[in-house]
Short mmCIF file of C-alpha atoms in Angstrom, two decimals:
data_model
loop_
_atom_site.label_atom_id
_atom_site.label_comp_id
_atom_site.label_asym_id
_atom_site.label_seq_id
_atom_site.Cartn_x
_atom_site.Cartn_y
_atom_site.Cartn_z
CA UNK G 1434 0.00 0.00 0.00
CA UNK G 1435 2.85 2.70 0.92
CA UNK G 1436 4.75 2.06 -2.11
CA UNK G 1437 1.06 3.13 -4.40
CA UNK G 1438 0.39 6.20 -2.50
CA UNK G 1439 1.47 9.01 -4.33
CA UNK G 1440 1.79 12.71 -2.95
CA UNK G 1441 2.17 16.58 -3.90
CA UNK G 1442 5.24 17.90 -2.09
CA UNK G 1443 5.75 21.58 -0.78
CA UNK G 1444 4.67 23.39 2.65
CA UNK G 1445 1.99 26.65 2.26
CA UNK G 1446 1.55 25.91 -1.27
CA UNK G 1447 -1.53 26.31 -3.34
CA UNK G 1448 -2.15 22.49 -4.33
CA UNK G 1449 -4.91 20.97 -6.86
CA UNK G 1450 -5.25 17.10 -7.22
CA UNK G 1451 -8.47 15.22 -8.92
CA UNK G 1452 -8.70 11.30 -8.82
CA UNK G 1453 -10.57 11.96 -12.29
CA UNK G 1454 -9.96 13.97 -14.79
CA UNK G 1455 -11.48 17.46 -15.24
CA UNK G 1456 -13.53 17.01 -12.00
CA UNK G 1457 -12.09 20.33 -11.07
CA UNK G 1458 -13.75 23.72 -12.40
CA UNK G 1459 -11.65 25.38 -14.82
CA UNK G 1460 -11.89 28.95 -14.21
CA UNK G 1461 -13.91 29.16 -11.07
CA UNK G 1462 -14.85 27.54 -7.32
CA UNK G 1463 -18.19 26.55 -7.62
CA UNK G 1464 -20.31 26.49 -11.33
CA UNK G 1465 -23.74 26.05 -11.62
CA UNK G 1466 -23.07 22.78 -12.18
CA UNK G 1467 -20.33 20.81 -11.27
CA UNK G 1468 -18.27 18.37 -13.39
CA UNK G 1469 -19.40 14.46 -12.97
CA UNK G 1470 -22.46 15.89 -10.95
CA UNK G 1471 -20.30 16.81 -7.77
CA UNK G 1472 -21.03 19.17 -4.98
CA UNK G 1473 -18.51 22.29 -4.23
CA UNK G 1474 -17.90 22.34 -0.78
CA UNK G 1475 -15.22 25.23 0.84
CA UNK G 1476 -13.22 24.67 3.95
CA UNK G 1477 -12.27 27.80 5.62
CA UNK G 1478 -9.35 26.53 8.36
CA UNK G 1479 -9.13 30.56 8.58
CA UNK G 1480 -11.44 33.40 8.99
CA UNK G 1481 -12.38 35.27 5.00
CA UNK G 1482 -10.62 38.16 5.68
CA UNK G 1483 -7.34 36.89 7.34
CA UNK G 1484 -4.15 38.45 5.69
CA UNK G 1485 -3.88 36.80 2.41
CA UNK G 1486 -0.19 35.41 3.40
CA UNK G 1487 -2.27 33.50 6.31
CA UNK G 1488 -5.22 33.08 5.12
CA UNK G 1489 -6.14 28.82 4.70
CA UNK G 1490 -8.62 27.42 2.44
CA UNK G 1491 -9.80 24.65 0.51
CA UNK G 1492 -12.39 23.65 -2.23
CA UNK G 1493 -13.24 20.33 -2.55
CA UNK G 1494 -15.59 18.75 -4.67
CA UNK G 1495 -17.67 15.54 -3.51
CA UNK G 1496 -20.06 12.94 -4.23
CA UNK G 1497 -22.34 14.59 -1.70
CA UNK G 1498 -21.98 17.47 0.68
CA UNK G 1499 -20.77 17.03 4.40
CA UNK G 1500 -24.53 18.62 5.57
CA UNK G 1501 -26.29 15.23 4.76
CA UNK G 1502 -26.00 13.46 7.85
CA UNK G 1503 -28.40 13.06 10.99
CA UNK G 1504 -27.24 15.17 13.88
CA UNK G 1505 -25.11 15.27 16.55
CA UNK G 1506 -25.54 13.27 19.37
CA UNK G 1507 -23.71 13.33 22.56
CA UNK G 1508 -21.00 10.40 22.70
CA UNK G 1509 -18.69 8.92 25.29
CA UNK G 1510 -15.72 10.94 25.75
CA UNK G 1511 -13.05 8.52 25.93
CA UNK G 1512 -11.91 8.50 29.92
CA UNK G 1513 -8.20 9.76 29.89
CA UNK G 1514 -9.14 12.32 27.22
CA UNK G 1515 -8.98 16.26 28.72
CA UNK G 1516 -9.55 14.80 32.14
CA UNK G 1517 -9.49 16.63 35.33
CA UNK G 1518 -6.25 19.08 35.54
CA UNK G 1519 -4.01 19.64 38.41
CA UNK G 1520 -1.82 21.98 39.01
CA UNK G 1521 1.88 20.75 40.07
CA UNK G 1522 5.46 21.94 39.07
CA UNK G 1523 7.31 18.85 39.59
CA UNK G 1524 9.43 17.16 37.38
CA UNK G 1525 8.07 14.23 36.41
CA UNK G 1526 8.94 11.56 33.86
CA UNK G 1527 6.67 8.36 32.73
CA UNK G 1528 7.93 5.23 31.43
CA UNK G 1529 6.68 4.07 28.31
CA UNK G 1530 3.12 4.13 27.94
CA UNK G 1531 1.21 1.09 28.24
CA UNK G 1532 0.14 -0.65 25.06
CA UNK G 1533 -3.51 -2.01 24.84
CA UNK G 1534 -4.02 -5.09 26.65
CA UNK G 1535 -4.91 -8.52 24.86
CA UNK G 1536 -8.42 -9.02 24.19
CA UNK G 1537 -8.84 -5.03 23.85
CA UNK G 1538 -10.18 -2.88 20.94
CA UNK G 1539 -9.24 0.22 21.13
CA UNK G 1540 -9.36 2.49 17.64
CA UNK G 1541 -6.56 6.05 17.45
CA UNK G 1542 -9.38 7.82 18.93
CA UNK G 1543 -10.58 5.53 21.87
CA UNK G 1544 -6.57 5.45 23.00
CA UNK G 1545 -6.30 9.17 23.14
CA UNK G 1546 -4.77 10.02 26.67
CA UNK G 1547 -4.36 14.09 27.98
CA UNK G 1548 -1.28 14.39 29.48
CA UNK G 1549 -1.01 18.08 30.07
CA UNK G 1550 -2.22 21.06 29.01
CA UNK G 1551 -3.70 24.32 29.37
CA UNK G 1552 -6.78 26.90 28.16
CA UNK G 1553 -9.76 26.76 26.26
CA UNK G 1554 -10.67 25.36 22.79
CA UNK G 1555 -13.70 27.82 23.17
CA UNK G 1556 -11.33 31.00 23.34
CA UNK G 1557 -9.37 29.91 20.46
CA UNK G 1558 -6.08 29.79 22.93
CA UNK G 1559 -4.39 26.77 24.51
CA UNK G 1560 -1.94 23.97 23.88
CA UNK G 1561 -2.88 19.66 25.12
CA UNK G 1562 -0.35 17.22 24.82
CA UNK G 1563 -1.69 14.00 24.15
CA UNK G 1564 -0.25 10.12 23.92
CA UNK G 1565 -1.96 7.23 22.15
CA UNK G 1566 -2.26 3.53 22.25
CA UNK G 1567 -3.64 1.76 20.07
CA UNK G 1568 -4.68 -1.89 18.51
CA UNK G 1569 -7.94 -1.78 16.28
CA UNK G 1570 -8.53 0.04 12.80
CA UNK G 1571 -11.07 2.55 12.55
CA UNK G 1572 -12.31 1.66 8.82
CA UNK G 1573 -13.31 -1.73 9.98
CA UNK G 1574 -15.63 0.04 11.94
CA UNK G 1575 -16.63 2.56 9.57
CA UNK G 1576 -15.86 5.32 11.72
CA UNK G 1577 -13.74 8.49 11.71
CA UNK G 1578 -13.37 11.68 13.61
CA UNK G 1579 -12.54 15.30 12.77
CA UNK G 1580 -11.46 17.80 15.62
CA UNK G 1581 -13.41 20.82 15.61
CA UNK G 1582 -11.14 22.04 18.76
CA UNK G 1583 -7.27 22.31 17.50
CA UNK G 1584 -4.92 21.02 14.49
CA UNK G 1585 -3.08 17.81 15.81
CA UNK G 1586 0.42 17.09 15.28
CA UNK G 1587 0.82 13.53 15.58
CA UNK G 1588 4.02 11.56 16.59
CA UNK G 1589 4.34 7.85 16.15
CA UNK G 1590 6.62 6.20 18.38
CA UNK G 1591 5.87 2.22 17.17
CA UNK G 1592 3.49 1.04 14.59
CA UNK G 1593 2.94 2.95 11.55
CA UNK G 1594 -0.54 4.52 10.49
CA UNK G 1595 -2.58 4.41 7.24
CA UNK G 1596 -4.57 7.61 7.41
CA UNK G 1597 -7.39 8.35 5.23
CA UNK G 1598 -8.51 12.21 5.08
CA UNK G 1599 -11.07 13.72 2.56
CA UNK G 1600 -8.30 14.98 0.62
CA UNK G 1601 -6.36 11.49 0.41
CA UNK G 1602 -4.19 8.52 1.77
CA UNK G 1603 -0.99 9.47 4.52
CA UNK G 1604 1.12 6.55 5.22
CA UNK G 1605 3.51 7.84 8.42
CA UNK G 1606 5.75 5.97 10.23
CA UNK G 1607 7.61 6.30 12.90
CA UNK G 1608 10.19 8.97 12.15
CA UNK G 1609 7.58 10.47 10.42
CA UNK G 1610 5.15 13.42 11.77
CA UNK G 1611 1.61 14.26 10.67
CA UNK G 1612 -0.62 17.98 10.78
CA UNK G 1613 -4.46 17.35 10.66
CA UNK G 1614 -6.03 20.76 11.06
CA UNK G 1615 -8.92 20.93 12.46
CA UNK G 1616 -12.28 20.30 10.66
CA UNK G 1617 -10.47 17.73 8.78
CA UNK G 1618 -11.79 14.32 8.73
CA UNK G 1619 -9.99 11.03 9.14
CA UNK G 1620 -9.52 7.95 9.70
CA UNK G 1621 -6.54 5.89 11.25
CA UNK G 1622 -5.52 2.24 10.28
CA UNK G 1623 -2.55 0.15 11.71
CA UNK G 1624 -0.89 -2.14 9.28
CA UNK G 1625 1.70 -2.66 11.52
CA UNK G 1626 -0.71 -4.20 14.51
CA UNK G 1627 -0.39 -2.13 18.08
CA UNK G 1628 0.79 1.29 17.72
CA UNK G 1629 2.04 4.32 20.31
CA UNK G 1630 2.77 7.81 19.84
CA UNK G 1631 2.10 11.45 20.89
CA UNK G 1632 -0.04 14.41 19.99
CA UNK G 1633 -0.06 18.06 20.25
CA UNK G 1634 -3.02 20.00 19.75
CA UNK G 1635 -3.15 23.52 19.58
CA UNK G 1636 -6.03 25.60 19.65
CA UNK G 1637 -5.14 28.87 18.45
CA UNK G 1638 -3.42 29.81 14.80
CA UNK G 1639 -2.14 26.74 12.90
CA UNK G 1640 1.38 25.34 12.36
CA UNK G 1641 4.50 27.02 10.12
CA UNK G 1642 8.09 26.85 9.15
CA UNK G 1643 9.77 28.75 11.34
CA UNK G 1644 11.90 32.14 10.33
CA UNK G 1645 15.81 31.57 9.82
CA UNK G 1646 17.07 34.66 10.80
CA UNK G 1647 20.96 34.65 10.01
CA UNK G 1648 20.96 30.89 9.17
CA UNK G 1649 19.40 31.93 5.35
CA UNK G 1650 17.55 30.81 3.01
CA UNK G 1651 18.01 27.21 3.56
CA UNK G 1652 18.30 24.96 7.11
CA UNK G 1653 15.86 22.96 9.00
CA UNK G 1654 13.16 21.38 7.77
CA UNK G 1655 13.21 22.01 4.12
CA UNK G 1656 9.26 23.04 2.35
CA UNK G 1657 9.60 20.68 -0.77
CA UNK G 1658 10.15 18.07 2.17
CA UNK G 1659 6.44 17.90 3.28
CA UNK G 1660 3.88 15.64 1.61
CA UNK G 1661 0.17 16.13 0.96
CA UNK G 1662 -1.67 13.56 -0.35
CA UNK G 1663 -3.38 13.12 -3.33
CA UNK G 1664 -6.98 12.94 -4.30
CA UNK G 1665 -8.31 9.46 -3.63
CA UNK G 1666 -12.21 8.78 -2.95
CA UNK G 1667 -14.62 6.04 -1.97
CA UNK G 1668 -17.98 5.87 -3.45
CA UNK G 1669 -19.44 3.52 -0.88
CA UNK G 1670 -23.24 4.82 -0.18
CA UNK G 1671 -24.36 0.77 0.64
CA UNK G 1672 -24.36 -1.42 4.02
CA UNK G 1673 -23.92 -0.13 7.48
CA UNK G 1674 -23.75 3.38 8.39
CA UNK G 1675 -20.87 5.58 9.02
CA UNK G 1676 -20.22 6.88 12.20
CA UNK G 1677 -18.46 10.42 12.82
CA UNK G 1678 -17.36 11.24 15.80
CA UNK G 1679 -15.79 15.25 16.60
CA UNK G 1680 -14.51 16.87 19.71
CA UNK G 1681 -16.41 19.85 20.51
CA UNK G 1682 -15.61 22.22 23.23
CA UNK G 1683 -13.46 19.39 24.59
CA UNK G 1684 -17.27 17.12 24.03
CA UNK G 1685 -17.74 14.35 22.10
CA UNK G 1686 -20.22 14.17 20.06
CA UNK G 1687 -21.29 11.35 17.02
CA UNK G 1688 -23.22 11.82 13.46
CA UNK G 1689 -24.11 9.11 11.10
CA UNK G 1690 -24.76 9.61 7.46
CA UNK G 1691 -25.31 6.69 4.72
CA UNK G 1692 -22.53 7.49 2.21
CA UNK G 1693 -18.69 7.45 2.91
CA UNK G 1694 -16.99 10.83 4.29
CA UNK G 1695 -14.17 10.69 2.26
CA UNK G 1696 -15.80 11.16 -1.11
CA UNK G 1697 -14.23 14.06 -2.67
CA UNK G 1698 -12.89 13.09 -6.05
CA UNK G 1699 -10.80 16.51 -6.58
CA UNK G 1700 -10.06 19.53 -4.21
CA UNK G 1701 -7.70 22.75 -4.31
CA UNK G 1702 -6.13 24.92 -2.01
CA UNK G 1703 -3.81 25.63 0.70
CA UNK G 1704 -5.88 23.64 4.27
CA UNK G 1705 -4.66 20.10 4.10
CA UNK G 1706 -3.14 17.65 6.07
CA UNK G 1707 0.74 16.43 5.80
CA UNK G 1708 3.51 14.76 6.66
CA UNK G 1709 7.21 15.38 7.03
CA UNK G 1710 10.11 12.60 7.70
CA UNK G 1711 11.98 13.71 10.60
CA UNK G 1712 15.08 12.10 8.97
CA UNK G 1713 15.25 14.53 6.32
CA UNK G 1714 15.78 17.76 8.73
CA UNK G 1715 18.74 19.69 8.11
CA UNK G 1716 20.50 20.08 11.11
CA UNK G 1717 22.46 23.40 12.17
CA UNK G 1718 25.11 23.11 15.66
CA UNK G 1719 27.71 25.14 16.34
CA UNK G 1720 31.33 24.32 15.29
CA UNK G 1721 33.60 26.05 17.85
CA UNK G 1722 32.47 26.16 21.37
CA UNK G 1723 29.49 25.55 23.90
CA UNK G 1724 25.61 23.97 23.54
CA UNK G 1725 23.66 26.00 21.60
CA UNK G 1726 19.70 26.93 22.50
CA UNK G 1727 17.73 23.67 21.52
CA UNK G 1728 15.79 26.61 19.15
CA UNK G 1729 17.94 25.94 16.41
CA UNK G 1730 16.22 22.22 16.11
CA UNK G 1731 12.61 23.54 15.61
CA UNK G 1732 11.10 21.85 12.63
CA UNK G 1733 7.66 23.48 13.19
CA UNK G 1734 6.18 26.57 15.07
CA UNK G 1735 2.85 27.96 16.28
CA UNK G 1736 3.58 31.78 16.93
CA UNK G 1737 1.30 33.94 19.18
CA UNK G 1738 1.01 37.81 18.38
CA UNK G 1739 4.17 38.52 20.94
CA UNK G 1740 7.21 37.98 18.43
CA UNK G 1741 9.33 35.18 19.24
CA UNK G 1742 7.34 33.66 21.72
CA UNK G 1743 5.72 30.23 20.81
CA UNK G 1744 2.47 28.85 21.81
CA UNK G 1745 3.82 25.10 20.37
CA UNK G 1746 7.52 24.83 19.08
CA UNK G 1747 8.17 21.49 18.05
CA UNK G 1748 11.50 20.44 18.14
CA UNK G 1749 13.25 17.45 17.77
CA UNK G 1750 16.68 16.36 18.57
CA UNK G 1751 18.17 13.97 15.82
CA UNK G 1752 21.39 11.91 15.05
CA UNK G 1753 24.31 14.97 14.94
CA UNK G 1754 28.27 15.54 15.12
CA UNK G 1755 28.85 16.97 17.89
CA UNK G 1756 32.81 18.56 18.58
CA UNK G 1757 32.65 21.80 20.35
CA UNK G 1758 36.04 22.20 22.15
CA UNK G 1759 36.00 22.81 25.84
CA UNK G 1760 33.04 22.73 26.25
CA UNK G 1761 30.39 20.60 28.55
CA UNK G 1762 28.26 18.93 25.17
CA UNK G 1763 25.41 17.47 27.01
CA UNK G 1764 22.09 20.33 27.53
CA UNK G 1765 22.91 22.28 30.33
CA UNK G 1766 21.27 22.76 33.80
CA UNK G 1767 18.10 24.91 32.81
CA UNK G 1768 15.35 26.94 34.14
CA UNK G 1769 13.11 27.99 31.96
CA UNK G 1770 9.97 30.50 31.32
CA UNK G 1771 8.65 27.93 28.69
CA UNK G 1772 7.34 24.46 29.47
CA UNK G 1773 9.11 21.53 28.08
CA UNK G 1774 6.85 18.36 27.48
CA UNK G 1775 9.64 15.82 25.67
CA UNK G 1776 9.13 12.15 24.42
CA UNK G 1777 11.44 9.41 22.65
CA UNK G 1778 10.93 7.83 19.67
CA UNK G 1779 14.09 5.80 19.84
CA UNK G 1780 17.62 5.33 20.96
CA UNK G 1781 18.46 7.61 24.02
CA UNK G 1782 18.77 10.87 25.13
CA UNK G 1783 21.90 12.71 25.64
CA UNK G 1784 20.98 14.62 28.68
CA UNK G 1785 19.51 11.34 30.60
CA UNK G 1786 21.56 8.42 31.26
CA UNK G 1787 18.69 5.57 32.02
CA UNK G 1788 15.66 6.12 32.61
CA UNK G 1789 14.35 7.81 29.57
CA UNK G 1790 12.74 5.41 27.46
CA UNK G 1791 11.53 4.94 23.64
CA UNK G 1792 7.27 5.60 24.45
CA UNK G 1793 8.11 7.35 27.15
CA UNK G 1794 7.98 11.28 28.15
CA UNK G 1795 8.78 14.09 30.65
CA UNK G 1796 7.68 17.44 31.63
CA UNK G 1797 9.41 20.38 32.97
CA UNK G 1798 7.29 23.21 33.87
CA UNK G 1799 7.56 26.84 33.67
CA UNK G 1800 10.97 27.84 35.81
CA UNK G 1801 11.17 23.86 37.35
CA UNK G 1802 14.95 23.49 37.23
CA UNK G 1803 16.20 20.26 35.45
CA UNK G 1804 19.00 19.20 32.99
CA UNK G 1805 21.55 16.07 33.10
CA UNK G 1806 21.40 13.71 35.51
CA UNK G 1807 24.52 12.71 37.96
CA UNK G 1808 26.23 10.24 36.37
CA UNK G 1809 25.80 12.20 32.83
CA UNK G 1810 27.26 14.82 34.15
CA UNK G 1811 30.23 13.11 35.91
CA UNK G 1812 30.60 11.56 32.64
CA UNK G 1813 30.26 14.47 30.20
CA UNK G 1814 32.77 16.56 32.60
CA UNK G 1815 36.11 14.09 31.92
CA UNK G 1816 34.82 12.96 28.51
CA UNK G 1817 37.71 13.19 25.91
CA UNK G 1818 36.55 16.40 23.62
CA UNK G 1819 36.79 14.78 20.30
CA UNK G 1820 34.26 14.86 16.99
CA UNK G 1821 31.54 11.99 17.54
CA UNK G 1822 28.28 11.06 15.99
CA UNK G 1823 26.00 11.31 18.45
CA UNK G 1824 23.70 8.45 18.88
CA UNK G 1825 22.64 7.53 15.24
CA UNK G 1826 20.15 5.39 16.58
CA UNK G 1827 18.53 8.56 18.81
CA UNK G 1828 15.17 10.60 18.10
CA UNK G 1829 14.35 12.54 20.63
CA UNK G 1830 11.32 15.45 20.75
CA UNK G 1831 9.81 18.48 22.85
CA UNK G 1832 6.88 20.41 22.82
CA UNK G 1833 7.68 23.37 24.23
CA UNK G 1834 4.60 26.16 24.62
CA UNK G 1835 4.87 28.96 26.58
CA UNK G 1836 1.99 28.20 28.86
CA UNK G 1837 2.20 27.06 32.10
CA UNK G 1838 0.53 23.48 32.05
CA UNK G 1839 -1.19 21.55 34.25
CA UNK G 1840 -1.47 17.71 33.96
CA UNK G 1841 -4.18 15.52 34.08
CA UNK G 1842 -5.42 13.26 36.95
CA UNK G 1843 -4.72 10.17 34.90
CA UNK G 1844 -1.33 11.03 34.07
CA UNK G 1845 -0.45 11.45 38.25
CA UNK G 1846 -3.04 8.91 39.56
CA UNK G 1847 -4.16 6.59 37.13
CA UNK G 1848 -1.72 5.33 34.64
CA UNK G 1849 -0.55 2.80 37.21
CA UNK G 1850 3.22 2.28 37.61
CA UNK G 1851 4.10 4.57 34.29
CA UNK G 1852 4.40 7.37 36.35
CA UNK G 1853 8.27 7.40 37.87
CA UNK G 1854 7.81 8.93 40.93
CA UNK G 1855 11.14 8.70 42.05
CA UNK G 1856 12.30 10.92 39.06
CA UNK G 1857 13.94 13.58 41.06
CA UNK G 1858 16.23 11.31 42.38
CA UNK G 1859 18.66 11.33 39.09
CA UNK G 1860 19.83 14.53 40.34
CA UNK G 1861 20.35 13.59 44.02
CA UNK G 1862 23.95 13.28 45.36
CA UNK G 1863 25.35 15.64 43.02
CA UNK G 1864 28.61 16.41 44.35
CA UNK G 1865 29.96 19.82 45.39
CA UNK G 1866 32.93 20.61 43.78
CA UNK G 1867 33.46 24.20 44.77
CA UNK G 1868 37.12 24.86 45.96
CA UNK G 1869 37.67 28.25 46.90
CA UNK G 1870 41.34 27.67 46.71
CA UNK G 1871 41.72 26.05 43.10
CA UNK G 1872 40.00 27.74 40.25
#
């Protein structure tokens, strides 16, 4: 299946695709009449009269418009998802989240878990970090979901997922990222059985490249990098019902409707979903002398209107050469105005000796001090200084929003033994090494 799927490549472009030819309007968005009897449909992912260099759109034309369904109906909100908050600015760190168990069925949506987050979807301001787990296929089921609350940036950790959206097929793997804005609707397969990962919604603007500054034109995550799909649609209007589900307000709520959602056989414009392989980033470090801000490894941004300042940066830390001279290469001891959600994909992490686990994650909160652990440190402090590749086999990532979060009941009472709660303790018995007498 991965090798067929084709896609359009680029990041804010204008894109067209039709899965038959001429089903797109030559000239115009919506004719009196559409070509193969279709329905125009627009999807504004941005209010009309935002600035045309932000403004996010996209026509599509289906076998019949989204409005024929029954409505909404208030549906079980799955029981880790946006849970009850509390407020705490310890460190913590969880051990790899727990996969479903055998006998289970639980679809991408059903395994959606709230870590930590704050604000409202109603406002239009807030951040949620999410993780799944996962074990069942949603288009056995006929079911999908769209999220009416915030785009989701999705990170799989193991298993790879076969997405369908209304404007095509996404295969991403681990390594791989996907953006769904919001409104869009999907659905998630696993062809690789059981499958973990992490989310980041954000409610408020949508997600860009972020500005190089001095580095130039070229750095980072490269736009021609990051795939869109193709047009691809199902004309299935026969047999049992499909289901819809959307979050709401932080709701759920469920819609049926007789004919398959993804049947739009062509569709332009600039609001889709995509992917990007983390593998591909062009990372920048500095050649001569000390760590440099973990800034430089943002592949994606969500600005707020104070410059620089981030509601979502998210950053990754990949596979580098690392040979600053004199110079203590592991991240530094850090306190910091942002919060710092971080997860592993694979491999290790530099700053973290054990511990830190593929599936796994940590949060530092706003100004909670934390950087390498003891025996990092000891080790990182008599370390010969020469050029190495730093773990090749490492993917490491961070949300970082400038929020101060809070984290849900389930992920401090209820996820069992996940939760390390004896996570401070890497930095216990760090030794004192001040001499007055020897500098």
């Amino acid at each position: 299946m991965s090798e067929s799927i084709k896609y359009l490549s680029g990041f804010g472009n204008e894109f067209a695709s039709e899965a038959l030819e001429g089903a797109l309007p030559e000239g115009q968005n919506s004719p009196q009449v559409c070509p193969y009897g279709l329905y125009a449909e627009q999807i504004s992912g941005t209010a009309f009269t935002a600035p045309r260099g932000f403004n996010q759109r996209t026509w599509v034309y289906r076998i019949r418009p989204s409005v024929s369904h029954t409505p909404y109906s208030q549906a079980t909100r799955p029981a880790a998802l946006a849970a009850e908050m509390v407020s705490t600015p310890n460190q913590l760190r969880w051990s790899p989240f727990k996969l479903p168990e055998a006998g289970e069925s639980v679809t991408f949506v059903q395994g959606l878990k709230t870590v930590c987050g704050y604000g409202d979807p109603s406002m239009r301001a807030g951040i949620a970090t999410l993780v799944y787990t996962a074990n069942a296929n949603m288009s056995t089921q006929r079911q999908s979901f769209y999220n009416a609350d915030g785009d989701m940036l999705i990170v799989p950790q193991q298993g790879a997922l076969l997405i369908r959206t209304e404007m095509g097929l996404l295969r991403v793997a681990p390594t791989e990222i996907v953006v769904i804005p919001r409104g869009i609707k999907f659905s998630i397969d696993l062809p690789d059985g059981p499958s973990r990962g992490y989310v980041c919604e954000t409610f408020d603007r949508h997600w860009e490249l972020p500005d190089l500054g001095p580095i130039g034109a070229n750095g980072l995550a490269n736009p021609r990098d990051f795939l869109h799909p193709v047009a691809a649609y199902q004309d299935i209007d026969t047999g049992a019902p499909f289901t819809i589900f959307t979050k709401y307000q932080s709701n759920f709520f469920s819609l049926q409707q007789a004919h398959s959602p993804f049947d739009v056989v062509a569709w332009h414009g600039n609001y889709t979903p995509y992917k990007y392989d983390l593998k591909l980033f062009n990372a920048v470090n500095t050649v001569t002398f000390d760590h440099m801000d973990p800034s430089i490894f943002t592949v994606l941004t969500v600005k707020t209107g104070n410059p620089g300042v981030a509601l979502a940066d998210f950053v990754i830390f990949p596979p580098r050469w690392m040979v600053a001279e004199n110079t203590f290469r592991p991240p530094w001891f850090h306190r910091n105005c942002m919060s710092e959600f971080m997860g592993l994909i694979s491999g290790g992490y530099d700053a973290k000796a054990e511990g830190f686990s593929p599936g796994g994650a940590s949060l530092h909160s706003a100004f909670s001090a934390h950087g390498p652990d003891v025996s990092t440190f000891e080790k990182a402090s008599a370390e010969d200084l020469k050029p190495i590749k730093l773990r090749p086999d490492g993917l490491a990532f961070m949300f970082e929003t400038s929020l101060m979060m809070s984290v849900s009941k389930w992920a401090l009472e209820e996820c069992g033994d996940t939760l390390q709660k004896e996570y401070y303790s890497v930095w216990q018995g760090m030794p004192k090494k001040f001499n007055p007498n020897k500098k």
